[in-house]
Amino acid sequence: MADDTAYGDTSDQDLLARHVDGDPDAFGELVRRHRDRLWAVALRTLGDREEAADAVQDALVSAYRAAHTFRGQSAVTTWLHRITVNACLDRARKAASRKTSPVDDTERLEQLLEPHEEASAPAERNDLHRQLLEALGTLPPDQRAALVLVDMQGYPVAEAAHLLDVPTGTVKSRCARGRARLLPLLAHLRPEKGDQRKEQGEARNRTQGTSVPPAAGPPTDGPRDTGPSDSAAVKGGGGRA
């Protein structure tokens, strides 16, 4: 295998061309560069480590074999993401038809957060993320993929449309329908306006170095139990691809 620095100044497109020309190490370098983001997209789309690993493997095999068809009309990373998203959608549809049972909520949460975040947040934040991801899992695969790309991965609508091979209007529609389906499931997580103003006021007080004296009389709420604050982050094989 070639040294990691051997291709340091080589572009993705040149690496793909070298692979097509028979360089035995060029495609491996492409995988090394992009596997983490591909892995992250697969985990967020499928929510299952084994399914995501299989989808990424399927995508890389397809890319390896179809490298000669790449025409440079998009970036290599966009091409790889498109193949990966399609592999994920294929698996998501098959999983939906099999009615497979979901993985454990805690495990799924850690999988979906990794590698972007440490899974060591307070209990309240963990619970919020768990509910968000459970709600996301209720969406049809096409809507879920659009929301993952646009809302979670931060892709512009036009680029997400290119990855999904659909018109931009379709991506917008899928995102809108997905958000509409998620809203009633997540409405209870949104703070009331009064609570928001209270939190903002408290934040300003903390910023200014002042403290708000407690109200007279017995407290209305008992001590808040935040639960354990640390949990081991799950490192997926391959990370972001």
CSV table of C-alpha atoms in Angstrom, one decimal:
chain,number,residue,atom,x,y,z
A,1,MET,CA,0.0,0.0,0.0
A,2,ALA,CA,1.2,3.5,-0.8
A,3,ASP,CA,2.4,5.9,1.9
A,4,ASP,CA,-0.4,8.3,3.0
A,5,THR,CA,1.6,11.3,1.8
A,6,ALA,CA,2.2,9.9,-1.6
A,7,TYR,CA,-1.0,11.4,-3.0
A,8,GLY,CA,-1.0,14.5,-0.8
A,9,ASP,CA,-1.2,17.0,-3.7
A,10,THR,CA,-3.2,14.8,-6.0
A,11,SER,CA,-6.8,15.9,-6.7
A,12,ASP,CA,-9.8,13.5,-6.2
A,13,GLN,CA,-10.4,13.6,-10.0
A,14,ASP,CA,-6.8,12.7,-10.7
A,15,LEU,CA,-6.9,9.9,-8.2
A,16,LEU,CA,-10.0,8.5,-9.9
A,17,ALA,CA,-8.3,8.7,-13.2
A,18,ARG,CA,-5.2,6.9,-11.9
A,19,HIS,CA,-7.5,4.2,-10.5
A,20,VAL,CA,-9.0,3.7,-14.0
A,21,ASP,CA,-5.5,3.6,-15.5
A,22,GLY,CA,-4.6,0.8,-13.1
A,23,ASP,CA,-3.0,2.4,-10.1
A,24,PRO,CA,-3.7,-0.2,-7.3
A,25,ASP,CA,-3.6,2.4,-4.5
A,26,ALA,CA,-5.4,5.4,-5.9
A,27,PHE,CA,-8.9,4.3,-5.0
A,28,GLY,CA,-7.8,3.4,-1.5
A,29,GLU,CA,-6.7,7.0,-1.0
A,30,LEU,CA,-10.1,8.2,-2.2
A,31,VAL,CA,-11.7,6.0,0.4
A,32,ARG,CA,-9.4,7.3,3.1
A,33,ARG,CA,-10.3,10.9,2.3
A,34,HIS,CA,-14.0,10.5,2.1
A,35,ARG,CA,-15.1,7.5,4.2
A,36,ASP,CA,-15.9,9.5,7.3
A,37,ARG,CA,-18.5,11.7,5.6
A,38,LEU,CA,-20.0,8.8,3.7
A,39,TRP,CA,-20.2,6.8,7.0
A,40,ALA,CA,-21.9,9.8,8.7
A,41,VAL,CA,-24.5,10.1,6.0
A,42,ALA,CA,-25.2,6.4,6.0
A,43,LEU,CA,-25.7,6.3,9.8
A,44,ARG,CA,-28.0,9.2,9.8
A,45,THR,CA,-30.0,7.9,6.9
A,46,LEU,CA,-30.3,4.3,8.2
A,47,GLY,CA,-29.9,4.6,11.9
A,48,ASP,CA,-28.3,1.1,12.1
A,49,ARG,CA,-24.6,0.4,12.2
A,50,GLU,CA,-24.6,-2.9,10.3
A,51,GLU,CA,-27.0,-1.5,7.6
A,52,ALA,CA,-24.9,1.6,7.3
A,53,ALA,CA,-21.7,-0.4,7.0
A,54,ASP,CA,-23.2,-2.6,4.3
A,55,ALA,CA,-24.5,0.4,2.4
A,56,VAL,CA,-21.1,2.2,2.4
A,57,GLN,CA,-19.5,-1.1,1.3
A,58,ASP,CA,-22.0,-1.5,-1.5
A,59,ALA,CA,-21.5,2.1,-2.5
A,60,LEU,CA,-17.7,1.8,-2.6
A,61,VAL,CA,-17.8,-1.4,-4.6
A,62,SER,CA,-20.2,0.4,-7.1
A,63,ALA,CA,-17.9,3.4,-7.3
A,64,TYR,CA,-14.8,1.2,-7.8
A,65,ARG,CA,-16.5,-0.6,-10.7
A,66,ALA,CA,-18.1,2.4,-12.2
A,67,ALA,CA,-15.1,4.8,-12.0
A,68,HIS,CA,-14.7,4.7,-15.8
A,69,THR,CA,-18.1,6.3,-16.2
A,70,PHE,CA,-17.2,9.4,-14.2
A,71,ARG,CA,-17.3,12.4,-16.6
A,72,GLY,CA,-16.2,15.2,-14.2
A,73,GLN,CA,-19.6,16.9,-14.4
A,74,SER,CA,-19.6,17.2,-10.6
A,75,ALA,CA,-17.0,16.9,-7.8
A,76,VAL,CA,-15.8,13.3,-7.1
A,77,THR,CA,-17.1,13.7,-3.5
A,78,THR,CA,-20.5,14.6,-4.8
A,79,TRP,CA,-20.4,11.6,-7.1
A,80,LEU,CA,-19.5,9.3,-4.1
A,81,HIS,CA,-22.2,10.8,-1.9
A,82,ARG,CA,-24.8,10.2,-4.6
A,83,ILE,CA,-23.8,6.6,-4.9
A,84,THR,CA,-23.9,6.2,-1.1
A,85,VAL,CA,-27.3,7.9,-0.7
A,86,ASN,CA,-28.8,5.6,-3.3
A,87,ALA,CA,-27.3,2.6,-1.6
A,88,CYS,CA,-28.8,3.8,1.7
A,89,LEU,CA,-32.2,4.4,0.2
A,90,ASP,CA,-32.2,0.9,-1.4
A,91,ARG,CA,-31.5,-0.6,2.0
A,92,ALA,CA,-34.0,1.6,3.8
A,93,ARG,CA,-36.8,0.5,1.4
A,94,LYS,CA,-35.9,-3.1,1.9
A,95,ALA,CA,-35.8,-2.8,5.7
A,96,ALA,CA,-39.2,-1.1,5.6
A,97,SER,CA,-40.6,-3.9,3.6
A,98,ARG,CA,-39.2,-6.5,6.0
A,99,LYS,CA,-40.6,-4.6,9.0
A,100,THR,CA,-37.4,-5.1,11.0
A,101,SER,CA,-37.4,-4.1,14.6
A,102,PRO,CA,-35.4,-0.9,15.5
A,103,VAL,CA,-32.1,-1.1,17.4
A,104,ASP,CA,-31.9,0.0,21.0
A,105,ASP,CA,-32.6,3.7,21.4
A,106,THR,CA,-29.5,4.5,23.3
A,107,GLU,CA,-27.2,2.6,20.9
A,108,ARG,CA,-29.0,4.2,17.9
A,109,LEU,CA,-28.5,7.7,19.4
A,110,GLU,CA,-24.8,7.2,19.9
A,111,GLN,CA,-24.4,5.8,16.4
A,112,LEU,CA,-26.2,8.7,14.8
A,113,LEU,CA,-24.3,11.3,16.8
A,114,GLU,CA,-20.8,9.8,16.0
A,115,PRO,CA,-18.5,11.1,14.7
A,116,HIS,CA,-19.9,14.7,14.8
A,117,GLU,CA,-20.5,14.9,18.5
A,118,GLU,CA,-19.4,13.3,21.8
A,119,ALA,CA,-22.2,11.3,23.2
A,120,SER,CA,-21.6,12.7,26.7
A,121,ALA,CA,-24.2,15.4,26.9
A,122,PRO,CA,-26.5,16.0,29.9
A,123,ALA,CA,-29.4,13.6,30.2
A,124,GLU,CA,-31.9,16.2,29.0
A,125,ARG,CA,-30.0,16.7,25.8
A,126,ASN,CA,-29.7,13.0,25.2
A,127,ASP,CA,-33.5,12.6,25.7
A,128,LEU,CA,-34.2,15.4,23.2
A,129,HIS,CA,-31.9,13.9,20.6
A,130,ARG,CA,-33.4,10.5,21.2
A,131,GLN,CA,-36.9,11.8,20.6
A,132,LEU,CA,-35.8,13.7,17.5
A,133,LEU,CA,-34.2,10.6,16.0
A,134,GLU,CA,-37.1,8.4,16.9
A,135,ALA,CA,-39.4,10.8,15.1
A,136,LEU,CA,-37.0,11.0,12.1
A,137,GLY,CA,-37.2,7.2,11.8
A,138,THR,CA,-41.0,7.4,11.3
A,139,LEU,CA,-40.5,9.2,7.9
A,140,PRO,CA,-40.6,7.4,4.6
A,141,PRO,CA,-37.0,6.8,3.3
A,142,ASP,CA,-37.2,9.5,0.6
A,143,GLN,CA,-38.3,12.2,3.0
A,144,ARG,CA,-35.8,11.1,5.6
A,145,ALA,CA,-32.9,11.2,3.1
A,146,ALA,CA,-33.8,14.7,2.0
A,147,LEU,CA,-34.0,16.0,5.6
A,148,VAL,CA,-30.7,14.2,6.5
A,149,LEU,CA,-28.9,15.9,3.6
A,150,VAL,CA,-30.5,19.4,3.9
A,151,ASP,CA,-31.2,19.8,7.7
A,152,MET,CA,-28.5,17.5,9.2
A,153,GLN,CA,-25.7,17.5,6.7
A,154,GLY,CA,-26.2,21.1,5.6
A,155,TYR,CA,-26.3,20.5,1.9
A,156,PRO,CA,-27.9,23.3,-0.3
A,157,VAL,CA,-31.1,22.1,-1.8
A,158,ALA,CA,-29.6,22.1,-5.3
A,159,GLU,CA,-26.8,19.9,-4.3
A,160,ALA,CA,-29.1,17.5,-2.3
A,161,ALA,CA,-31.2,17.3,-5.5
A,162,HIS,CA,-28.2,16.3,-7.5
A,163,LEU,CA,-27.2,13.7,-4.9
A,164,LEU,CA,-30.7,12.2,-4.9
A,165,ASP,CA,-31.1,12.6,-8.7
A,166,VAL,CA,-34.4,14.5,-8.4
A,167,PRO,CA,-35.5,18.0,-9.2
A,168,THR,CA,-34.9,20.7,-6.6
A,169,GLY,CA,-38.6,21.1,-6.2
A,170,THR,CA,-38.9,17.5,-5.2
A,171,VAL,CA,-36.3,17.9,-2.5
A,172,LYS,CA,-38.1,21.0,-1.2
A,173,SER,CA,-41.4,19.1,-1.2
A,174,ARG,CA,-39.9,16.1,0.6
A,175,CYS,CA,-38.3,18.3,3.2
A,176,ALA,CA,-41.5,20.3,3.7
A,177,ARG,CA,-43.6,17.1,4.0
A,178,GLY,CA,-41.1,15.6,6.4
A,179,ARG,CA,-41.0,18.6,8.6
A,180,ALA,CA,-44.8,18.8,8.6
A,181,ARG,CA,-44.9,15.2,9.8
A,182,LEU,CA,-42.2,15.8,12.4
A,183,LEU,CA,-43.8,18.9,13.9
A,184,PRO,CA,-46.6,17.3,15.8
A,185,LEU,CA,-44.2,14.7,17.1
A,186,LEU,CA,-41.7,17.2,18.4
A,187,ALA,CA,-44.0,20.2,19.3
A,188,HIS,CA,-43.7,19.4,23.0
A,189,LEU,CA,-39.9,19.9,22.8
A,190,ARG,CA,-40.3,23.6,21.8
A,191,PRO,CA,-40.3,26.0,24.7
A,192,GLU,CA,-43.2,28.3,25.3
A,193,LYS,CA,-42.6,32.0,24.5
A,194,GLY,CA,-42.7,32.8,28.2
A,195,ASP,CA,-40.1,30.2,29.0
A,196,GLN,CA,-38.0,31.5,26.2
A,197,ARG,CA,-38.1,35.0,27.5
A,198,LYS,CA,-37.2,33.7,31.0
A,199,GLU,CA,-34.3,31.7,29.7
A,200,GLN,CA,-33.0,34.7,27.7
A,201,GLY,CA,-33.2,36.9,30.8
A,202,GLU,CA,-31.4,34.4,32.9
A,203,ALA,CA,-28.7,34.1,30.2
A,204,ARG,CA,-28.3,37.9,30.1
A,205,ASN,CA,-27.9,38.0,33.9
A,206,ARG,CA,-25.2,35.3,33.8
A,207,THR,CA,-23.4,37.1,31.0
A,208,GLN,CA,-23.4,40.3,33.0
A,209,GLY,CA,-22.0,38.5,36.1
A,210,THR,CA,-25.1,39.2,38.2
A,211,SER,CA,-27.3,36.7,40.0
A,212,VAL,CA,-31.0,36.5,40.3
A,213,PRO,CA,-32.1,36.0,44.0
A,214,PRO,CA,-34.4,33.1,44.6
A,215,ALA,CA,-38.0,33.8,45.3
A,216,ALA,CA,-39.1,33.9,48.9
A,217,GLY,CA,-40.7,30.8,50.3
A,218,PRO,CA,-40.2,27.1,49.7
A,219,PRO,CA,-39.1,26.1,46.2
A,220,THR,CA,-41.8,24.8,43.9
A,221,ASP,CA,-39.6,22.3,42.3
A,222,GLY,CA,-37.3,19.7,43.9
A,223,PRO,CA,-33.6,19.4,42.9
A,224,ARG,CA,-33.3,18.6,39.2
A,225,ASP,CA,-31.8,15.2,38.5
A,226,THR,CA,-29.8,15.4,35.3
A,227,GLY,CA,-28.8,11.7,35.4
A,228,PRO,CA,-25.5,10.5,34.3
A,229,SER,CA,-23.6,12.9,32.2
A,230,ASP,CA,-21.2,10.7,30.4
A,231,SER,CA,-21.6,7.7,28.1
A,232,ALA,CA,-19.1,6.1,25.8
A,233,ALA,CA,-19.2,7.4,22.2
A,234,VAL,CA,-19.5,4.7,19.6
A,235,LYS,CA,-16.8,4.8,17.0
A,236,GLY,CA,-18.2,3.4,13.7
A,237,GLY,CA,-16.0,1.5,11.5
A,238,GLY,CA,-14.7,4.0,9.0
A,239,GLY,CA,-16.2,7.1,10.6
A,240,ARG,CA,-17.1,9.9,8.1
A,241,ALA,CA,-16.8,8.6,4.7
